[in-house]
mmCIF file of C-alpha atoms in Angstrom:
data_model
loop_
_atom_site.group_PDB
_atom_site.id
_atom_site.type_symbol
_atom_site.label_atom_id
_atom_site.label_comp_id
_atom_site.label_asym_id
_atom_site.label_seq_id
_atom_site.Cartn_x
_atom_site.Cartn_y
_atom_site.Cartn_z
ATOM 1 C CA MET A 242 47.429 92.229 -29.029
ATOM 2 C CA LYS A 243 46.813 91.456 -25.349
ATOM 3 C CA LYS A 244 43.104 91.826 -25.850
ATOM 4 C CA LEU A 245 43.180 89.302 -28.708
ATOM 5 C CA VAL A 246 45.057 86.671 -26.619
ATOM 6 C CA SER A 247 42.658 87.220 -23.725
ATOM 7 C CA LYS A 248 39.678 86.509 -25.948
ATOM 8 C CA LEU A 249 41.222 83.299 -27.284
ATOM 9 C CA ARG A 250 41.924 82.026 -23.762
ATOM 10 C CA LYS A 251 38.327 82.483 -22.724
ATOM 11 C CA LYS A 252 36.450 79.192 -22.467
ATOM 12 C CA GLN A 253 34.228 78.638 -25.404
ATOM 13 C CA PRO A 254 30.586 78.186 -24.283
ATOM 14 C CA GLU A 255 29.082 74.638 -24.757
ATOM 15 C CA GLU A 256 26.623 74.189 -27.481
ATOM 16 C CA PRO A 257 23.135 74.005 -26.089
ATOM 17 C CA ALA A 258 21.452 70.552 -26.313
ATOM 18 C CA GLY A 259 19.490 70.142 -29.416
ATOM 19 C CA ARG A 260 15.856 70.897 -28.932
ATOM 20 C CA ILE A 261 13.203 68.546 -30.374
ATOM 21 C CA THR A 262 11.091 70.494 -32.735
ATOM 22 C CA THR A 263 8.737 69.570 -35.500
ATOM 23 C CA ASP A 264 11.623 69.904 -37.933
ATOM 24 C CA THR A 265 14.023 67.684 -35.907
ATOM 25 C CA LEU A 266 11.532 65.025 -34.692
ATOM 26 C CA ALA A 267 12.321 62.560 -37.473
ATOM 27 C CA GLN A 268 16.062 63.001 -36.892
ATOM 28 C CA HIS A 269 15.781 62.267 -33.149
ATOM 29 C CA ARG A 270 13.534 59.237 -33.728
ATOM 30 C CA GLU A 271 16.037 57.723 -36.132
ATOM 31 C CA LYS A 272 18.821 58.321 -33.598
ATOM 32 C CA VAL A 273 16.914 56.436 -30.872
ATOM 33 C CA LEU A 274 15.999 53.533 -33.201
ATOM 34 C CA ALA A 275 19.574 53.249 -34.386
ATOM 35 C CA GLY A 276 20.712 52.797 -30.796
ATOM 36 C CA GLY A 277 18.312 49.847 -30.339
ATOM 37 C CA ARG A 278 19.092 48.042 -33.580
ATOM 38 C CA LYS A 279 22.368 46.714 -32.188
ATOM 39 C CA PHE A 280 20.291 44.670 -29.687
ATOM 40 C CA LYS A 281 17.514 43.647 -32.068
ATOM 41 C CA TYR A 282 19.307 42.464 -35.166
ATOM 42 C CA PRO A 283 21.615 39.790 -33.632
ATOM 43 C CA VAL A 284 18.587 37.986 -32.079
ATOM 44 C CA GLN A 285 16.551 38.390 -35.224
ATOM 45 C CA TYR A 286 19.268 36.941 -37.421
ATOM 46 C CA GLN A 287 19.889 33.920 -35.065
ATOM 47 C CA ARG A 288 16.263 33.062 -34.220
ATOM 48 C CA HIS A 289 16.241 29.956 -36.440
ATOM 49 C CA LYS A 290 19.337 28.692 -34.611
ATOM 50 C CA LEU A 291 17.579 29.078 -31.273
ATOM 51 C CA VAL A 292 14.573 27.097 -32.552
ATOM 52 C CA ILE A 293 16.808 24.317 -33.904
ATOM 53 C CA ASN A 294 18.758 24.114 -30.656
ATOM 54 C CA ALA A 295 15.545 23.946 -28.648
ATOM 55 C CA LEU A 296 14.255 21.106 -30.856
ATOM 56 C CA ILE A 297 17.520 19.209 -30.545
ATOM 57 C CA ILE A 298 17.474 19.512 -26.746
ATOM 58 C CA GLY A 299 13.810 18.463 -26.598
ATOM 59 C CA ILE A 300 14.337 15.415 -28.821
ATOM 60 C CA ALA A 301 17.450 14.412 -26.883
ATOM 61 C CA ALA A 302 15.547 14.663 -23.588
ATOM 62 C CA LEU A 303 12.689 12.573 -25.010
ATOM 63 C CA LEU A 304 15.068 9.895 -26.304
ATOM 64 C CA LEU A 305 16.827 9.828 -22.949
ATOM 65 C CA ALA A 306 13.510 9.387 -21.134
ATOM 66 C CA ILE A 307 12.488 6.585 -23.512
ATOM 67 C CA ALA A 308 15.848 4.881 -23.049
ATOM 68 C CA MET A 309 15.525 5.138 -19.275
ATOM 69 C CA VAL A 310 12.004 3.686 -19.300
ATOM 70 C CA TRP A 311 13.141 0.870 -21.621
ATOM 71 C CA TYR A 312 16.075 0.081 -19.336
ATOM 72 C CA LEU A 313 13.931 0.009 -16.201
ATOM 73 C CA LEU A 314 11.231 -2.160 -17.793
ATOM 74 C CA TYR A 315 13.161 -4.593 -19.979
ATOM 75 C CA VAL A 316 16.583 -4.789 -18.308
ATOM 76 C CA THR A 317 16.054 -4.266 -14.585
ATOM 77 C CA LYS A 318 12.374 -5.362 -14.831
ATOM 78 C CA ASN A 319 11.380 -2.718 -12.305
ATOM 79 C CA THR A 320 7.983 -3.395 -10.668
ATOM 80 C CA SER A 321 7.680 -0.215 -8.589
ATOM 81 C CA ASP A 322 4.469 1.772 -8.297
ATOM 82 C CA PHE A 323 6.067 4.574 -10.320
ATOM 83 C CA MET A 324 6.814 2.284 -13.255
ATOM 84 C CA TYR A 325 3.321 0.811 -13.022
ATOM 85 C CA ARG A 326 1.887 4.335 -13.346
ATOM 86 C CA VAL A 327 4.209 5.004 -16.282
ATOM 87 C CA THR A 328 2.997 1.882 -18.110
ATOM 88 C CA LYS A 329 -0.609 2.952 -17.549
ATOM 89 C CA VAL A 330 0.185 6.057 -19.618
ATOM 90 C CA ILE A 331 2.695 4.560 -22.072
ATOM 91 C CA PRO A 332 1.310 1.363 -23.697
ATOM 92 C CA ALA A 333 4.510 -0.644 -23.424
ATOM 93 C CA PRO A 334 4.141 -4.374 -24.279
ATOM 94 C CA VAL A 335 5.564 -7.112 -22.073
ATOM 95 C CA ALA A 336 4.794 -9.844 -24.612
ATOM 96 C CA VAL A 337 2.989 -10.557 -27.903
ATOM 97 C CA VAL A 338 0.643 -13.535 -28.262
ATOM 98 C CA ASP A 339 -0.527 -14.435 -31.762
ATOM 99 C CA GLY A 340 -0.056 -10.819 -32.836
ATOM 100 C CA GLU A 341 -1.875 -9.390 -29.805
ATOM 101 C CA PRO A 342 0.236 -7.153 -27.529
ATOM 102 C CA VAL A 343 0.211 -7.977 -23.818
ATOM 103 C CA GLN A 344 0.311 -4.696 -21.917
ATOM 104 C CA TYR A 345 3.057 -4.282 -19.330
ATOM 105 C CA SER A 346 0.562 -2.489 -17.090
ATOM 106 C CA ASP A 347 -1.712 -5.571 -17.030
ATOM 107 C CA TYR A 348 1.182 -7.777 -15.975
ATOM 108 C CA LEU A 349 2.278 -5.335 -13.261
ATOM 109 C CA MET A 350 -1.270 -4.881 -11.962
ATOM 110 C CA LYS A 351 -1.637 -8.635 -11.463
ATOM 111 C CA TYR A 352 1.838 -9.145 -10.031
ATOM 112 C CA ARG A 353 1.725 -6.178 -7.645
ATOM 113 C CA SER A 354 -1.647 -7.368 -6.336
ATOM 114 C CA ALA A 355 -0.334 -10.869 -5.586
ATOM 115 C CA ALA A 356 2.877 -9.466 -4.072
ATOM 116 C CA HIS A 357 0.854 -7.054 -1.917
ATOM 117 C CA TYR A 358 -1.120 -9.963 -0.466
ATOM 118 C CA LEU A 359 1.977 -12.063 0.221
ATOM 119 C CA ILE A 360 3.861 -9.237 1.892
ATOM 120 C CA GLU A 361 1.015 -7.556 3.785
ATOM 121 C CA LYS A 362 -1.143 -10.554 4.721
ATOM 122 C CA GLU A 363 1.159 -13.560 4.592
ATOM 123 C CA GLN A 364 3.987 -11.480 6.085
ATOM 124 C CA ILE A 365 6.674 -13.012 3.870
ATOM 125 C CA ASP A 366 10.165 -11.519 3.856
ATOM 126 C CA ALA A 367 10.685 -10.327 0.281
ATOM 127 C CA ASN A 368 14.476 -10.385 0.762
ATOM 128 C CA SER A 369 14.671 -13.967 2.045
ATOM 129 C CA ALA A 370 15.274 -16.950 -0.225
ATOM 130 C CA ASP A 371 11.763 -18.262 0.374
ATOM 131 C CA GLY A 372 10.242 -14.817 -0.180
ATOM 132 C CA LYS A 373 12.086 -14.352 -3.462
ATOM 133 C CA SER A 374 10.967 -17.795 -4.581
ATOM 134 C CA GLN A 375 7.316 -17.013 -3.846
ATOM 135 C CA LEU A 376 7.506 -13.632 -5.586
ATOM 136 C CA SER A 377 9.138 -15.253 -8.597
ATOM 137 C CA TYR A 378 6.284 -17.752 -8.732
ATOM 138 C CA VAL A 379 3.571 -15.080 -8.619
ATOM 139 C CA LYS A 380 5.445 -13.142 -11.314
ATOM 140 C CA SER A 381 5.210 -16.188 -13.554
ATOM 141 C CA GLN A 382 1.523 -16.558 -12.733
ATOM 142 C CA ALA A 383 0.870 -12.880 -13.417
ATOM 143 C CA MET A 384 2.605 -13.160 -16.781
ATOM 144 C CA ASP A 385 0.591 -16.257 -17.763
ATOM 145 C CA ASP A 386 -2.628 -14.571 -16.653
ATOM 146 C CA ALA A 387 -1.893 -11.388 -18.603
ATOM 147 C CA ILE A 388 -1.047 -13.421 -21.725
ATOM 148 C CA ALA A 389 -4.282 -15.408 -21.429
ATOM 149 C CA ASP A 390 -6.326 -12.194 -21.033
ATOM 150 C CA ALA A 391 -4.700 -10.663 -24.112
ATOM 151 C CA TYR A 392 -5.339 -13.801 -26.181
ATOM 152 C CA ALA A 393 -8.952 -13.834 -24.984
ATOM 153 C CA SER A 394 -9.315 -10.205 -26.115
ATOM 154 C CA LYS A 395 -8.112 -11.180 -29.586
ATOM 155 C CA LEU A 396 -10.561 -14.088 -29.823
ATOM 156 C CA ALA A 397 -13.366 -11.923 -28.411
ATOM 157 C CA ARG A 398 -13.039 -9.476 -31.303
ATOM 158 C CA GLU A 399 -13.068 -12.325 -33.807
ATOM 159 C CA LEU A 400 -16.116 -13.950 -32.183
ATOM 160 C CA ASP A 401 -17.883 -10.651 -31.428
ATOM 161 C CA VAL A 402 -17.973 -11.471 -27.708
ATOM 162 C CA THR A 403 -18.321 -8.577 -25.273
ATOM 163 C CA VAL A 404 -18.875 -7.912 -21.578
ATOM 164 C CA THR A 405 -21.542 -5.300 -20.942
ATOM 165 C CA ASP A 406 -21.740 -2.966 -17.969
ATOM 166 C CA ALA A 407 -24.781 -4.945 -16.818
ATOM 167 C CA ASP A 408 -22.740 -8.174 -16.901
ATOM 168 C CA LEU A 409 -20.023 -6.572 -14.818
ATOM 169 C CA GLU A 410 -22.394 -5.045 -12.279
ATOM 170 C CA ALA A 411 -24.228 -8.362 -11.815
ATOM 171 C CA PHE A 412 -20.930 -10.137 -11.205
ATOM 172 C CA LEU A 413 -19.716 -7.512 -8.716
ATOM 173 C CA LYS A 414 -23.034 -7.645 -6.888
ATOM 174 C CA GLN A 415 -22.735 -11.424 -6.592
ATOM 175 C CA GLN A 416 -19.194 -11.044 -5.230
ATOM 176 C CA ARG A 417 -20.465 -8.735 -2.476
ATOM 177 C CA GLN A 418 -22.800 -11.390 -1.098
ATOM 178 C CA SER A 419 -21.926 -12.785 2.332
ATOM 179 C CA SER A 420 -23.521 -14.934 5.019
ATOM 180 C CA ASP A 421 -24.962 -11.732 6.550
ATOM 181 C CA GLY A 422 -26.334 -10.381 3.301
ATOM 182 C CA GLU A 423 -24.853 -8.005 0.753
ATOM 183 C CA VAL A 424 -21.789 -6.031 1.792
ATOM 184 C CA THR A 425 -21.829 -2.348 0.870
ATOM 185 C CA GLU A 426 -19.772 -1.333 -2.126
ATOM 186 C CA ALA A 427 -17.585 0.991 -0.028
ATOM 187 C CA THR A 428 -16.821 -1.771 2.492
ATOM 188 C CA TYR A 429 -16.074 -4.284 -0.237
ATOM 189 C CA ASN A 430 -13.754 -1.836 -2.033
ATOM 190 C CA ALA A 431 -11.921 -1.224 1.257
ATOM 191 C CA VAL A 432 -11.397 -4.975 1.693
ATOM 192 C CA ILE A 433 -10.107 -5.319 -1.890
ATOM 193 C CA ARG A 434 -7.646 -2.471 -1.379
ATOM 194 C CA ASP A 435 -6.494 -3.898 1.964
ATOM 195 C CA TYR A 436 -5.922 -7.421 0.669
ATOM 196 C CA TYR A 437 -4.906 -6.866 -2.932
ATOM 197 C CA GLY A 438 -3.882 -3.216 -3.175
ATOM 198 C CA TRP A 439 -6.348 -2.515 -5.980
ATOM 199 C CA SER A 440 -8.342 0.668 -6.398
ATOM 200 C CA PRO A 441 -12.053 0.239 -7.292
ATOM 201 C CA GLN A 442 -11.253 1.069 -10.916
ATOM 202 C CA GLU A 443 -8.410 -1.459 -11.053
ATOM 203 C CA TYR A 444 -10.642 -4.128 -9.516
ATOM 204 C CA ARG A 445 -13.384 -3.471 -12.074
ATOM 205 C CA GLU A 446 -10.821 -3.624 -14.863
ATOM 206 C CA ALA A 447 -9.455 -6.945 -13.596
ATOM 207 C CA MET A 448 -12.923 -8.467 -13.194
ATOM 208 C CA LYS A 449 -14.015 -7.303 -16.646
ATOM 209 C CA SER A 450 -10.997 -9.072 -18.179
ATOM 210 C CA LYS A 451 -11.866 -12.168 -16.165
ATOM 211 C CA LEU A 452 -15.474 -12.179 -17.386
ATOM 212 C CA LEU A 453 -14.411 -11.656 -20.994
ATOM 213 C CA ARG A 454 -12.039 -14.590 -20.795
ATOM 214 C CA GLN A 455 -14.802 -16.747 -19.347
ATOM 215 C CA LYS A 456 -17.199 -15.814 -22.138
ATOM 216 C CA VAL A 457 -14.567 -16.579 -24.750
ATOM 217 C CA ALA A 458 -13.791 -19.930 -23.111
ATOM 218 C CA TYR A 459 -17.464 -20.917 -23.429
ATOM 219 C CA ALA A 460 -17.720 -19.589 -26.981
ATOM 220 C CA VAL A 461 -14.761 -21.549 -28.372
ATOM 221 C CA ASP A 462 -15.469 -24.866 -26.621
ATOM 222 C CA ALA A 463 -18.029 -26.584 -28.855
ATOM 223 C CA HIS A 464 -17.073 -30.014 -27.507
ATOM 224 C CA ALA A 465 -17.897 -29.110 -23.905
ATOM 225 C CA GLU A 466 -21.207 -27.708 -25.093
ATOM 226 C CA ASP A 467 -22.003 -30.981 -26.891
ATOM 227 C CA VAL A 468 -21.171 -33.013 -23.759
ATOM 228 C CA SER A 469 -23.385 -30.697 -21.730
ATOM 229 C CA LYS A 470 -26.282 -31.139 -24.149
ATOM 230 C CA GLY A 471 -25.838 -34.894 -23.929
ATOM 231 C CA ILE A 472 -26.211 -34.780 -20.139
ATOM 232 C CA GLU A 473 -29.273 -32.582 -20.444
ATOM 233 C CA GLU A 474 -30.908 -35.063 -22.819
ATOM 234 C CA LYS A 475 -30.290 -37.915 -20.367
ATOM 235 C CA VAL A 476 -31.811 -35.902 -17.513
ATOM 236 C CA LYS A 477 -34.846 -34.993 -19.579
ATOM 237 C CA ALA A 478 -35.265 -38.667 -20.415
ATOM 238 C CA GLY A 479 -35.605 -39.359 -16.683
ATOM 239 C CA ASN A 480 -32.052 -40.396 -15.751
ATOM 240 C CA THR A 481 -31.190 -38.434 -12.594
ATOM 241 C CA ASP A 482 -28.357 -40.657 -11.366
ATOM 242 C CA LEU A 483 -25.504 -38.199 -11.872
ATOM 243 C CA LYS A 484 -22.825 -40.631 -10.750
ATOM 244 C CA ALA A 485 -23.947 -43.211 -13.306
ATOM 245 C CA ILE A 486 -24.071 -40.559 -16.044
ATOM 246 C CA ALA A 487 -20.532 -39.420 -15.194
ATOM 247 C CA THR A 488 -19.232 -42.997 -15.214
ATOM 248 C CA GLU A 489 -20.755 -43.606 -18.630
ATOM 249 C CA LEU A 490 -19.329 -40.435 -20.132
ATOM 250 C CA ASN A 491 -15.845 -40.993 -18.702
ATOM 251 C CA ALA A 492 -15.849 -44.550 -20.050
ATOM 252 C CA ALA A 493 -16.443 -43.181 -23.541
ATOM 253 C CA GLU A 494 -13.921 -40.320 -23.153
ATOM 254 C CA GLU A 495 -11.292 -40.045 -20.451
ATOM 255 C CA ASP A 496 -11.890 -37.167 -18.031
ATOM 256 C CA ALA A 497 -14.879 -35.939 -20.002
ATOM 257 C CA VAL A 498 -16.653 -34.861 -16.800
ATOM 258 C CA THR A 499 -16.099 -34.720 -13.046
ATOM 259 C CA TYR A 500 -18.567 -36.063 -10.499
ATOM 260 C CA MET A 501 -18.737 -34.652 -6.968
ATOM 261 C CA ALA A 502 -20.653 -36.483 -4.238
ATOM 262 C CA ALA A 503 -23.197 -34.716 -2.065
ATOM 263 C CA ALA A 504 -22.096 -32.439 0.767
ATOM 264 C CA TRP A 505 -23.777 -29.926 3.061
ATOM 265 C CA VAL A 506 -22.982 -26.245 2.412
ATOM 266 C CA PRO A 507 -24.607 -22.908 3.363
ATOM 267 C CA LYS A 508 -27.273 -21.688 0.959
ATOM 268 C CA ASN A 509 -25.155 -18.597 0.252
ATOM 269 C CA ASN A 510 -21.968 -20.618 -0.191
ATOM 270 C CA GLN A 511 -19.399 -18.935 -2.462
ATOM 271 C CA ASP A 512 -19.248 -21.766 -5.000
ATOM 272 C CA GLY A 513 -20.021 -19.992 -8.230
ATOM 273 C CA GLY A 514 -23.781 -19.975 -7.678
ATOM 274 C CA LEU A 515 -24.238 -23.754 -7.346
ATOM 275 C CA ALA A 516 -25.671 -23.637 -3.814
ATOM 276 C CA GLN A 517 -28.128 -20.927 -4.810
ATOM 277 C CA ALA A 518 -29.225 -22.991 -7.804
ATOM 278 C CA ALA A 519 -29.614 -26.105 -5.641
ATOM 279 C CA ALA A 520 -31.751 -24.205 -3.120
ATOM 280 C CA LYS A 521 -34.321 -23.534 -5.850
ATOM 281 C CA LEU A 522 -34.731 -27.240 -6.662
ATOM 282 C CA SER A 523 -36.950 -29.851 -5.075
ATOM 283 C CA LYS A 524 -35.415 -32.998 -3.605
ATOM 284 C CA GLY A 525 -34.101 -35.335 -6.283
ATOM 285 C CA GLN A 526 -34.455 -32.715 -9.015
ATOM 286 C CA VAL A 527 -31.561 -31.985 -11.384
ATOM 287 C CA SER A 528 -30.932 -28.479 -12.679
ATOM 288 C CA THR A 529 -30.414 -27.444 -16.257
ATOM 289 C CA ALA A 530 -26.894 -26.498 -17.344
ATOM 290 C CA ILE A 531 -25.360 -23.862 -15.051
ATOM 291 C CA LYS A 532 -22.551 -21.609 -16.238
ATOM 292 C CA ALA A 533 -20.911 -21.018 -12.887
ATOM 293 C CA THR A 534 -19.549 -17.563 -12.108
ATOM 294 C CA SER A 535 -16.154 -19.250 -11.710
ATOM 295 C CA GLY A 536 -16.310 -19.649 -15.504
ATOM 296 C CA ASN A 537 -14.686 -23.065 -15.623
ATOM 297 C CA GLY A 538 -17.436 -25.078 -17.292
ATOM 298 C CA TYR A 539 -20.995 -26.391 -17.202
ATOM 299 C CA TYR A 540 -22.541 -27.800 -14.025
ATOM 300 C CA TYR A 541 -25.559 -30.030 -13.407
ATOM 301 C CA VAL A 542 -26.690 -29.905 -9.785
ATOM 302 C CA LYS A 543 -28.981 -32.385 -8.009
ATOM 303 C CA LEU A 544 -30.541 -31.436 -4.696
ATOM 304 C CA VAL A 545 -30.286 -34.270 -2.147
ATOM 305 C CA ASP A 546 -31.613 -32.493 0.958
ATOM 306 C CA SER A 547 -31.978 -29.047 2.487
ATOM 307 C CA ASN A 548 -32.933 -27.164 5.647
ATOM 308 C CA ASP A 549 -33.448 -23.522 6.579
ATOM 309 C CA SER A 550 -29.796 -22.521 6.152
ATOM 310 C CA GLN A 551 -28.076 -25.334 4.217
ATOM 311 C CA VAL A 552 -28.366 -27.442 1.121
ATOM 312 C CA GLN A 553 -26.925 -30.835 0.286
ATOM 313 C CA TYR A 554 -26.237 -31.378 -3.390
ATOM 314 C CA GLU A 555 -24.141 -33.405 -5.805
ATOM 315 C CA TYR A 556 -23.083 -32.334 -9.258
ATOM 316 C CA ILE A 557 -21.471 -33.151 -12.595
ATOM 317 C CA HIS A 558 -18.917 -30.725 -13.960
ATOM 318 C CA VAL A 559 -18.160 -30.455 -17.695
ATOM 319 C CA PRO A 560 -14.782 -28.649 -17.860
ATOM 320 C CA LEU A 561 -13.791 -26.164 -20.534
ATOM 321 C CA LYS A 562 -10.565 -27.248 -22.222
ATOM 322 C CA GLU A 563 -10.498 -25.710 -25.690
ATOM 323 C CA PHE A 564 -9.298 -22.220 -24.751
ATOM 324 C CA ASP A 565 -6.296 -23.570 -22.848
ATOM 325 C CA ALA A 566 -5.582 -25.981 -25.710
ATOM 326 C CA LYS A 567 -5.656 -23.177 -28.280
ATOM 327 C CA LEU A 568 -3.344 -21.031 -26.161
ATOM 328 C CA ALA A 569 -0.951 -23.946 -25.710
ATOM 329 C CA GLN A 570 -0.941 -24.487 -29.483
ATOM 330 C CA VAL A 571 -0.094 -20.816 -30.045
ATOM 331 C CA GLU A 572 2.936 -21.216 -27.800
ATOM 332 C CA LYS A 573 3.874 -24.476 -29.504
ATOM 333 C CA ASP A 574 3.710 -22.733 -32.892
ATOM 334 C CA LYS A 575 6.113 -20.097 -31.511
ATOM 335 C CA LYS A 576 3.565 -17.315 -31.819
ATOM 336 C CA LEU A 577 4.237 -16.167 -28.264
ATOM 337 C CA THR A 578 7.101 -13.778 -27.570
ATOM 338 C CA GLN A 579 7.927 -12.517 -24.085
ATOM 339 C CA PHE A 580 10.124 -9.422 -23.786
ATOM 340 C CA ILE A 581 11.289 -10.140 -20.249
ATOM 341 C CA LYS A 582 12.532 -13.355 -18.712
ATOM 342 C CA ILE A 583 11.190 -14.243 -15.303
ATOM 343 C CA GLU A 584 13.773 -16.173 -13.357
ATOM 344 C CA ASP A 585 12.661 -19.262 -11.493
ATOM 345 C CA THR A 586 14.275 -18.614 -8.110
ATOM 346 C CA ALA A 587 13.470 -22.075 -6.802
ATOM 347 C CA THR A 588 15.104 -23.756 -9.815
ATOM 348 C CA THR A 589 18.141 -21.495 -9.556
ATOM 349 C CA GLN A 590 18.642 -22.400 -5.911
ATOM 350 C CA GLU A 591 18.382 -26.126 -6.699
ATOM 351 C CA ASP A 592 20.976 -25.748 -9.451
ATOM 352 C CA GLN A 593 23.354 -23.975 -7.071
ATOM 353 C CA GLN A 594 23.018 -26.763 -4.539
#
């Protein structure tokens, strides 16, 4: 009996760990896979929820960003460099003229350039009453300029008017002319950046818009072209008295042309190419119609005298009026909508007084 109890009290030996054999391989593999399924299946079953949540968060973030940009542009009317860069990427409109959107970036590019000049070169205090008034004025000018450029773009498409790269390069080359010859492109770009804060690309963009608007102004103004042809016929007939021609035309139609008496100017005078044209004439000779690079109408120049460095000339100017009249009519017909209101600081101060 004692021997039996002694055997029962002896510790039973532990079962040896199962050995992986060819017969038990499948059983062990299933055991390992079963242990991992508790981590795999919950993610697998909820994957569509994760995708939906990610989409919701992404859309919410996008809407928040759009709302923030809208608030900064149309409520606070932020004009910072950051917002200018944003509007270069996002084509946000600042106005619509006759169905043509006016890009916010165009307005900011013009305004920031004018503000840069006032602050950096004129040394105005942007926080003073006078400074705020001047900045408000250039904001209004920038808006009007951007609207006019957009309207010109619309008319250009309708009239099939374009500005080629050659047109732009010729204009830029003319702008680089000085009394000492042609300024290098790098030097000229440095001056533009210093005075107006424009990069070379921004300057080219601004000048291309300017040239397009000039071409459109000539294309739509048939009346100015007719007046110009009338002057040319009189000159060809032997009438070279520009003052008498101007008096006759203005008697028939008020302010049809402008006459400017003779004055001495340098041969390379920055006057839209008039001095250069005069220098090619003989004394008493009248030029054919000149479309000045200023783009404001037709000119007829008569050389009075000249020397090695100067010319003395008089001229008749036939102004372009139709483009401005058409734009004014668009506004009168209520086809112009501005999305921001530019406060007239000067008027506000007068009202407060």
